[in-house]
Amino acid sequence: MNEIILLKLGEVVLKGLNRRSFEDKLVSNIRRRLQHYGSFHVYSKQSTIYVEPQGESCDLDGAYAACKQVFGIIAATRARSCPKDKDAIFHCARHYLDGQLREAATFKVETKRADKHFPMNSMEISQYVGGLLHDAYPHLKVDVHSPQLCVHVEVREKAAYVHGPSEPGAGGLPIGMGGTAVSLLSGGIDSPAASYMIAKRGVQLELVHFFSPPYTSQQALDKVKQLARELTPWCGRMKLHIVPFTEIQEAIRRDCPEDHFTLIMRRFMMRLAQAVARRTGAKALVTGESLGQVASQTMDALAVSDEVCELPVLRPVIGMDKQEIVLLSRRIGTFETSIQPFEDCCTVFTPRHPKTHPHLDEVREYEKALDVEGLVERALAGIERVQVAMED
Ligand code: ATP
Ligand code: MG
């Protein structure tokens, strides 16, 4: 079947001189993303990316769904190609969009003519095809302002294409264009949503997870791996750095005041994530913190954890309510996994009365009881790395 996928570039088109490299990146991201669905010819021309199946065995449904998850694409549609002839275009529209033409009450035809050698202009093509469609579907009324169905005709270099309305793409920028960041992934709702938001801005993620066996279970770790996998349709392949955190948590519990447990623990997380960033060339950290959500996410507490970081800490959900984060996590498909009830290292030694307005001097003083460097070094030495790829 001569059906193809057309993808419209999003913000990529605003990038002026960088545009070429953005387009190239996007095309290569799409090619990689479509590997599971058969062989496709993917190329860009005139602000559109063409995805043409090479052979009958291609899974066009799967490929289309996948394309809608690739950052950098603002709209997607399936289209049928036909010879560049006015009657062929009409017949193509009639057969390809028959169901939609029957259902709609009003319609219009909109034509783009990229091939300036075509003997009719856009208006003439629209009028011709629209007239014949009107004859074929007498119930249809023409409405040029807000039709229920817009039949799109594009006359391009190689062929003409006919399609109905397009659907929204994932938006954002192609992954890889914005550098790399380390995202702190817990098993909760917020950090997968935060990871998604930063990846959407074109950033390749390295994931870091802290786990504290035997206080946290193998199931909790499996859940985080599952969340990472669920992010890959959006974020691409990622490495998950699993950092042993038990010794650090036990040391804090033994040597620091209870109301400062979480704060001091978070400072260790930041130090370790930053060390991973240094090793992987990442330029920022990402967390799922939201202002005021818990004691460790007040402005005072954030200042205390940021103090150990030189890299910028990106907190894309900082201003979002839990309900908004939940909606996002449902939409991207991580919510159901996030709500599985397994302990995270954050919830194992939770203080009864956590400090909400800590003082940096005090925190530093308490940390003197710990061998910060040694603890960090040993945790880094115990990191296990797993590659997370998409589920088939
Ligand atoms: P989430 O924020 O993902 O829903 P949570 O609310 O249980 O989980 P918080 O205690 O709010 O987590 O922690 C704030 C942030 O710290 C998380 O969003 C995440 O970025 C990071 N974080 C917490 N625990 C871990 C962990 N075990 N491994 C990696 N990062 C973590
Ligand atoms: Mg949270």
Coordinates of C-alpha atoms and ligand atoms in Angstrom, one line a residue:
M1 CA 0.0 0.0 0.0
N2 CA 1.3 3.4 -0.9
E3 CA 0.6 4.9 2.5
I4 CA 3.3 7.0 4.2
I5 CA 3.8 9.0 7.4
L6 CA 4.3 12.8 7.2
L7 CA 5.8 14.5 10.2
K8 CA 5.9 18.3 10.8
L9 CA 8.9 19.8 12.5
G10 CA 8.3 21.7 15.7
E11 CA 10.6 24.3 17.2
V12 CA 13.3 22.9 15.0
V13 CA 12.3 25.2 12.2
L14 CA 13.0 28.2 14.4
K15 CA 16.7 27.4 14.8
G16 CA 18.1 29.4 12.0
L17 CA 21.6 28.3 11.1
N18 CA 21.4 25.3 13.3
R19 CA 18.4 24.0 11.6
R20 CA 20.2 21.5 9.4
S21 CA 21.9 19.8 12.4
F22 CA 18.5 19.7 14.2
E23 CA 16.8 18.1 11.2
D24 CA 19.6 15.6 10.8
K25 CA 19.4 14.7 14.5
L26 CA 15.7 14.3 14.3
V27 CA 15.9 12.1 11.2
S28 CA 18.5 9.9 12.9
N29 CA 16.4 9.7 16.1
I30 CA 13.4 8.6 14.0
R31 CA 15.3 6.0 12.1
R32 CA 16.6 4.5 15.3
R33 CA 13.1 4.6 16.8
L34 CA 11.6 2.8 13.8
Q35 CA 14.0 -0.1 13.8
H36 CA 11.5 -2.4 15.4
Y37 CA 8.8 -1.7 12.8
G38 CA 10.5 -2.8 9.5
S39 CA 12.5 -1.0 6.9
F40 CA 11.6 2.7 6.3
H41 CA 13.1 5.4 4.1
V42 CA 13.2 8.5 6.3
Y43 CA 14.2 11.9 4.9
S44 CA 13.4 15.5 5.4
K45 CA 12.3 18.0 2.8
Q46 CA 10.6 21.4 3.1
S47 CA 10.0 21.3 6.9
T48 CA 8.4 17.9 6.6
I49 CA 9.9 14.5 7.4
Y50 CA 8.8 11.7 5.2
V51 CA 8.6 8.1 6.5
E52 CA 8.1 5.7 3.6
P53 CA 7.7 2.0 4.3
Q54 CA 9.9 -0.2 2.1
G55 CA 7.8 -3.3 1.5
E56 CA 4.6 -4.8 2.7
S57 CA 6.0 -6.3 6.0
C58 CA 6.4 -2.9 7.7
D59 CA 4.2 -2.2 10.7
L60 CA 2.8 1.2 9.8
D61 CA 0.5 1.4 12.8
G62 CA 3.3 0.8 15.1
A63 CA 5.6 3.2 13.3
Y64 CA 3.0 5.9 13.4
A65 CA 2.4 5.6 17.1
A66 CA 6.2 5.6 17.7
C67 CA 6.7 8.7 15.6
K68 CA 4.3 10.6 17.8
Q69 CA 6.6 9.9 20.7
V70 CA 9.7 11.4 19.1
F71 CA 10.6 14.8 20.5
G72 CA 11.0 17.5 17.8
I73 CA 7.8 16.6 15.9
I74 CA 4.8 18.9 16.4
A75 CA 2.3 17.1 14.2
A76 CA 1.9 13.7 12.5
T77 CA -0.4 12.3 9.9
R78 CA -0.7 9.3 7.6
A79 CA -1.0 10.1 4.0
R80 CA -1.6 8.3 0.7
S81 CA 0.5 9.1 -2.3
C82 CA -0.8 9.1 -5.8
P83 CA 0.3 10.3 -9.2
K84 CA 0.5 14.1 -9.8
D85 CA -2.7 14.3 -11.7
K86 CA -5.9 16.1 -10.8
D87 CA -8.2 13.1 -11.3
A88 CA -5.8 10.7 -9.5
I89 CA -5.8 13.1 -6.6
F90 CA -9.6 13.1 -6.4
H91 CA -9.8 9.3 -6.6
C92 CA -7.2 9.0 -4.0
A93 CA -9.0 11.4 -1.6
R94 CA -12.3 9.6 -2.2
H95 CA -11.0 6.2 -1.4
Y96 CA -8.5 7.0 1.3
L97 CA -10.8 9.4 3.3
D98 CA -14.1 7.7 2.4
G99 CA -15.0 7.0 6.0
Q100 CA -14.3 10.5 7.2
L101 CA -16.0 12.0 4.2
R102 CA -19.2 10.0 5.0
E103 CA -19.1 11.1 8.6
A104 CA -18.4 14.8 8.2
A105 CA -21.2 17.3 7.6
T106 CA -18.9 20.1 6.3
F107 CA -15.5 20.0 4.6
K108 CA -13.0 21.9 2.6
V109 CA -10.0 21.0 0.5
E110 CA -6.7 22.7 1.2
T111 CA -3.8 22.4 -1.2
K112 CA -0.1 23.1 -1.0
R113 CA 1.8 23.1 -4.2
A114 CA 5.5 22.7 -3.6
D115 CA 6.0 21.6 -7.2
K116 CA 5.6 24.9 -9.1
H117 CA 5.5 23.1 -12.4
F118 CA 2.2 21.6 -11.7
P119 CA -0.2 23.1 -14.3
M120 CA -2.9 24.2 -11.8
N121 CA -2.4 26.5 -8.8
S122 CA -3.4 25.6 -5.3
M123 CA -6.7 27.3 -5.4
E124 CA -7.6 25.5 -8.7
I125 CA -6.6 22.1 -7.4
S126 CA -8.7 22.7 -4.2
Q127 CA -11.7 23.8 -6.3
Y128 CA -11.4 20.9 -8.7
V129 CA -11.0 18.2 -6.1
G130 CA -13.6 19.8 -3.8
G131 CA -16.1 20.0 -6.6
L132 CA -15.8 16.3 -7.4
L133 CA -15.9 15.3 -3.7
H134 CA -19.0 17.5 -3.3
D135 CA -20.7 15.6 -6.2
A136 CA -19.6 12.2 -4.8
Y137 CA -20.9 13.1 -1.3
P138 CA -23.9 15.2 -1.8
H139 CA -24.6 15.5 2.0
L140 CA -21.4 17.5 2.5
K141 CA -21.4 21.3 2.7
V142 CA -18.4 23.4 2.0
D143 CA -17.2 25.4 5.0
V144 CA -14.0 27.2 4.4
H145 CA -13.7 28.7 7.9
S146 CA -14.2 25.8 10.3
P147 CA -14.9 22.6 8.4
Q148 CA -15.4 19.3 10.3
L149 CA -13.0 17.7 7.8
C150 CA -10.2 19.3 6.0
V151 CA -8.9 17.3 3.1
H152 CA -5.2 18.1 2.6
V153 CA -3.6 17.8 -0.8
E154 CA 0.1 18.3 -1.2
V155 CA 1.6 18.4 -4.6
R156 CA 5.3 17.7 -4.1
E157 CA 8.3 16.8 -6.2
K158 CA 7.9 13.1 -6.5
A159 CA 4.2 12.6 -6.0
A160 CA 1.0 14.1 -4.7
Y161 CA -0.2 13.3 -1.2
V162 CA -3.6 13.2 0.3
H163 CA -4.4 13.2 4.0
G164 CA -7.0 14.2 6.6
P165 CA -6.3 16.1 9.8
S166 CA -3.0 15.7 11.5
E167 CA -2.5 14.7 15.1
P168 CA -0.3 16.3 17.7
G169 CA 3.3 15.0 18.0
A170 CA 5.4 15.0 21.2
G171 CA 6.7 18.6 20.6
G172 CA 10.0 19.6 22.1
L173 CA 13.4 19.3 20.6
P174 CA 15.3 16.3 19.2
I175 CA 17.1 14.3 22.0
G176 CA 20.8 14.8 21.9
M177 CA 20.7 18.5 20.7
G178 CA 20.6 19.8 24.3
G179 CA 23.5 17.8 25.8
T180 CA 23.3 15.3 28.6
A181 CA 21.9 15.6 32.1
V182 CA 21.8 13.2 35.1
S183 CA 18.3 12.5 36.3
L184 CA 17.7 11.2 39.8
L185 CA 15.1 8.5 39.4
S186 CA 13.3 7.3 42.4
G187 CA 10.3 4.9 42.2
G188 CA 7.9 7.7 42.7
I189 CA 5.5 9.7 40.5
D190 CA 7.5 12.9 40.2
S191 CA 10.9 11.9 39.0
P192 CA 9.8 10.0 35.8
A193 CA 7.7 13.1 34.9
A194 CA 10.6 15.4 35.5
S195 CA 12.9 13.1 33.4
Y196 CA 10.3 13.3 30.6
M197 CA 10.2 17.1 30.7
I198 CA 13.9 17.6 30.5
A199 CA 14.3 15.0 27.7
K200 CA 11.6 16.8 25.9
R201 CA 13.9 19.8 25.7
G202 CA 16.4 17.7 23.7
V203 CA 18.5 16.4 26.5
Q204 CA 19.9 12.9 26.7
L205 CA 19.5 11.5 30.2
E206 CA 21.7 9.3 32.3
L207 CA 19.6 7.9 35.1
V208 CA 20.8 7.5 38.7
H209 CA 19.0 5.5 41.3
F210 CA 20.0 5.0 45.0
F211 CA 19.1 1.8 46.6
S212 CA 19.5 0.5 50.1
P213 CA 19.3 -3.2 50.5
P214 CA 18.1 -4.8 52.7
Y215 CA 16.0 -1.9 53.7
T216 CA 14.7 -1.6 50.1
S217 CA 13.8 -4.7 48.2
Q218 CA 14.7 -6.2 44.8
Q219 CA 11.1 -5.5 43.8
A220 CA 11.7 -1.8 44.5
L221 CA 14.7 -1.9 42.2
D222 CA 12.8 -3.8 39.5
K223 CA 10.2 -1.2 39.7
V224 CA 12.7 1.6 38.9
K225 CA 14.1 -0.4 36.0
Q226 CA 10.6 -0.8 34.7
L227 CA 10.0 3.0 35.0
A228 CA 13.2 3.6 33.1
R229 CA 12.0 1.2 30.4
E230 CA 8.7 3.0 30.3
L231 CA 10.5 6.3 29.6
T232 CA 12.5 5.0 26.7
P233 CA 9.8 5.5 24.0
W234 CA 10.2 9.2 24.8
C235 CA 13.7 9.5 26.1
G236 CA 15.5 6.9 24.0
R237 CA 18.0 4.4 25.2
M238 CA 19.5 5.3 28.6
K239 CA 22.0 4.1 31.1
L240 CA 20.8 3.5 34.6
H241 CA 23.4 3.9 37.3
I242 CA 22.4 2.0 40.4
V243 CA 24.2 3.4 43.4
P244 CA 24.5 1.5 46.7
F245 CA 23.3 3.8 49.4
T246 CA 22.9 1.6 52.5
E247 CA 26.2 2.4 54.1
I248 CA 25.5 6.2 53.8
Q249 CA 22.1 5.9 55.3
E250 CA 23.3 3.8 58.2
A251 CA 26.1 6.2 58.9
I252 CA 23.6 9.2 58.9
R253 CA 21.2 7.3 61.2
R254 CA 24.0 6.5 63.6
D255 CA 25.8 9.8 63.7
C256 CA 23.4 12.6 62.8
P257 CA 20.4 14.1 64.5
E258 CA 17.1 12.5 63.4
D259 CA 15.4 15.7 62.2
H260 CA 18.3 16.2 59.7
F261 CA 18.4 12.6 58.3
T262 CA 16.6 13.4 55.0
L263 CA 18.5 16.7 54.4
I264 CA 21.9 15.1 54.8
M265 CA 20.9 12.1 52.8
R266 CA 19.8 14.4 50.0
R267 CA 23.2 16.2 50.0
F268 CA 24.8 12.8 49.5
M269 CA 22.5 12.1 46.6
M270 CA 23.5 15.3 45.0
R271 CA 27.2 14.7 45.5
L272 CA 26.9 11.2 44.0
A273 CA 24.8 12.3 41.1
Q274 CA 27.3 15.1 40.4
A275 CA 30.1 12.6 40.4
V276 CA 28.2 10.5 37.8
A277 CA 27.6 13.7 35.8
R278 CA 31.4 14.3 35.7
R279 CA 32.1 10.8 34.5
T280 CA 29.5 10.9 31.8
G281 CA 30.0 14.5 30.6
A282 CA 26.6 15.6 31.8
K283 CA 26.1 19.3 32.4
A284 CA 23.2 19.3 34.9
L285 CA 21.2 17.3 37.4
V286 CA 17.5 16.7 37.3
T287 CA 15.1 16.0 40.2
G288 CA 11.4 15.6 40.6
E289 CA 11.2 18.0 43.5
S290 CA 8.1 20.2 43.8
L291 CA 8.2 23.3 46.1
G292 CA 6.7 22.6 49.5
Q293 CA 5.7 19.0 48.7
V294 CA 7.6 17.6 51.6
A295 CA 10.0 19.0 54.3
S296 CA 13.1 18.5 52.2
Q297 CA 11.5 20.6 49.4
T298 CA 11.1 24.0 51.1
M299 CA 13.3 26.8 49.7
D300 CA 15.6 26.6 52.7
A301 CA 16.0 22.8 52.3
L302 CA 16.7 23.1 48.5
A303 CA 19.4 25.7 49.2
V304 CA 21.0 23.3 51.6
S305 CA 21.1 20.4 49.1
D306 CA 22.2 22.7 46.2
E307 CA 25.1 23.9 48.2
V308 CA 27.0 20.7 47.5
C309 CA 26.4 21.1 43.7
E310 CA 28.3 23.1 41.2
L311 CA 26.2 22.0 38.3
P312 CA 22.8 23.5 37.8
V313 CA 19.9 21.5 39.3
L314 CA 16.9 21.4 37.0
R315 CA 13.6 20.9 38.7
P316 CA 11.0 21.0 36.0
V317 CA 8.1 20.1 38.2
I318 CA 9.0 22.6 40.9
G319 CA 5.9 24.7 40.3
M320 CA 3.4 21.9 39.7
D321 CA 0.8 20.5 42.0
K322 CA 0.8 16.8 42.7
Q323 CA -2.4 16.5 40.7
E324 CA -0.8 18.1 37.6
I325 CA 2.2 15.8 37.9
V326 CA -0.1 12.8 38.2
L327 CA -1.9 13.8 35.0
L328 CA 1.4 14.1 33.2
S329 CA 2.6 10.8 34.5
R330 CA -0.6 9.1 33.4
R331 CA -0.2 10.6 29.9
I332 CA 3.4 9.4 29.5
G333 CA 2.5 6.0 30.8
T334 CA 4.5 5.8 34.1
F335 CA 1.8 6.3 36.7
E336 CA 0.6 2.7 37.1
T337 CA 4.2 1.5 37.8
S338 CA 4.9 4.5 40.1
I339 CA 2.1 3.7 42.4
Q340 CA 3.2 0.2 43.1
P341 CA 3.8 0.2 46.9
F342 CA 7.5 -0.6 47.4
E343 CA 9.8 1.2 49.8
D344 CA 12.2 3.8 48.5
C345 CA 15.4 4.6 50.3
C346 CA 13.8 8.0 51.1
T347 CA 11.1 6.4 53.1
V348 CA 13.1 3.9 55.1
F349 CA 14.6 6.1 57.8
T350 CA 12.2 9.0 57.7
P351 CA 12.4 11.3 60.7
R352 CA 9.3 11.8 62.7
H353 CA 9.8 15.6 62.7
P354 CA 11.9 16.6 59.7
K355 CA 13.6 20.0 59.8
T356 CA 11.8 22.2 57.3
H357 CA 13.9 25.3 57.7
P358 CA 17.4 24.1 58.1
H359 CA 20.5 26.2 58.6
L360 CA 23.5 25.5 56.4
D361 CA 26.0 26.0 59.2
E362 CA 24.3 23.5 61.4
V363 CA 24.0 20.9 58.6
R364 CA 27.7 21.3 57.9
E365 CA 28.5 20.8 61.5
Y366 CA 26.5 17.6 61.7
E367 CA 28.2 16.3 58.6
K368 CA 31.6 16.6 60.4
A369 CA 30.6 13.4 62.2
L370 CA 30.7 11.6 58.9
D371 CA 33.6 10.5 56.6
V372 CA 31.9 12.2 53.7
E373 CA 34.6 11.6 51.2
G374 CA 35.1 7.9 52.1
L375 CA 31.4 7.3 52.0
V376 CA 31.1 8.9 48.6
E377 CA 34.0 7.0 47.2
R378 CA 32.8 3.6 48.3
A379 CA 29.3 4.3 46.9
L380 CA 30.8 5.3 43.6
A381 CA 33.0 2.2 43.5
G382 CA 29.9 0.0 44.0
I383 CA 27.8 1.5 41.1
E384 CA 26.2 -1.0 38.8
R385 CA 25.3 0.1 35.3
V386 CA 22.5 -1.3 33.2
Q387 CA 21.5 -0.3 29.7
V388 CA 17.8 0.4 29.4
A389 CA 16.3 -0.2 26.0
M390 CA 12.8 -0.3 24.8
E391 CA 10.5 -3.2 25.3
D392 CA 9.6 -5.0 22.1
Ligands
ATP1 P1 9.1 11.1 43.3 O1 9.5 12.5 43.6 O2 9.9 10.5 42.1 O3 7.7 11.0 43.2 P2 9.3 10.9 45.9 O4 8.3 12.0 45.9 O5 9.2 9.7 46.8 O6 9.5 10.3 44.5 P3 11.1 12.6 47.1 O7 11.4 12.1 48.4 O8 10.1 13.7 46.9 O9 10.8 11.4 46.2 O10 12.5 13.0 46.4 C1 12.7 14.1 45.6 C2 13.5 13.7 44.4 O11 14.8 13.2 44.8 C3 12.9 12.7 43.5 O12 12.0 13.3 42.6 C4 14.1 12.2 42.8 O13 14.5 13.1 41.8 C5 15.1 12.2 43.9 N1 15.2 10.9 44.6 C6 14.5 10.5 45.7 N2 14.8 9.2 46.0 C7 15.6 8.8 45.1 C8 16.3 7.5 44.8 N3 16.1 6.5 45.6 N4 17.1 7.4 43.8 C9 17.3 8.5 42.9 N5 16.7 9.7 43.1 C10 15.9 9.8 44.2
MG2 MG 8.3 13.8 45.2

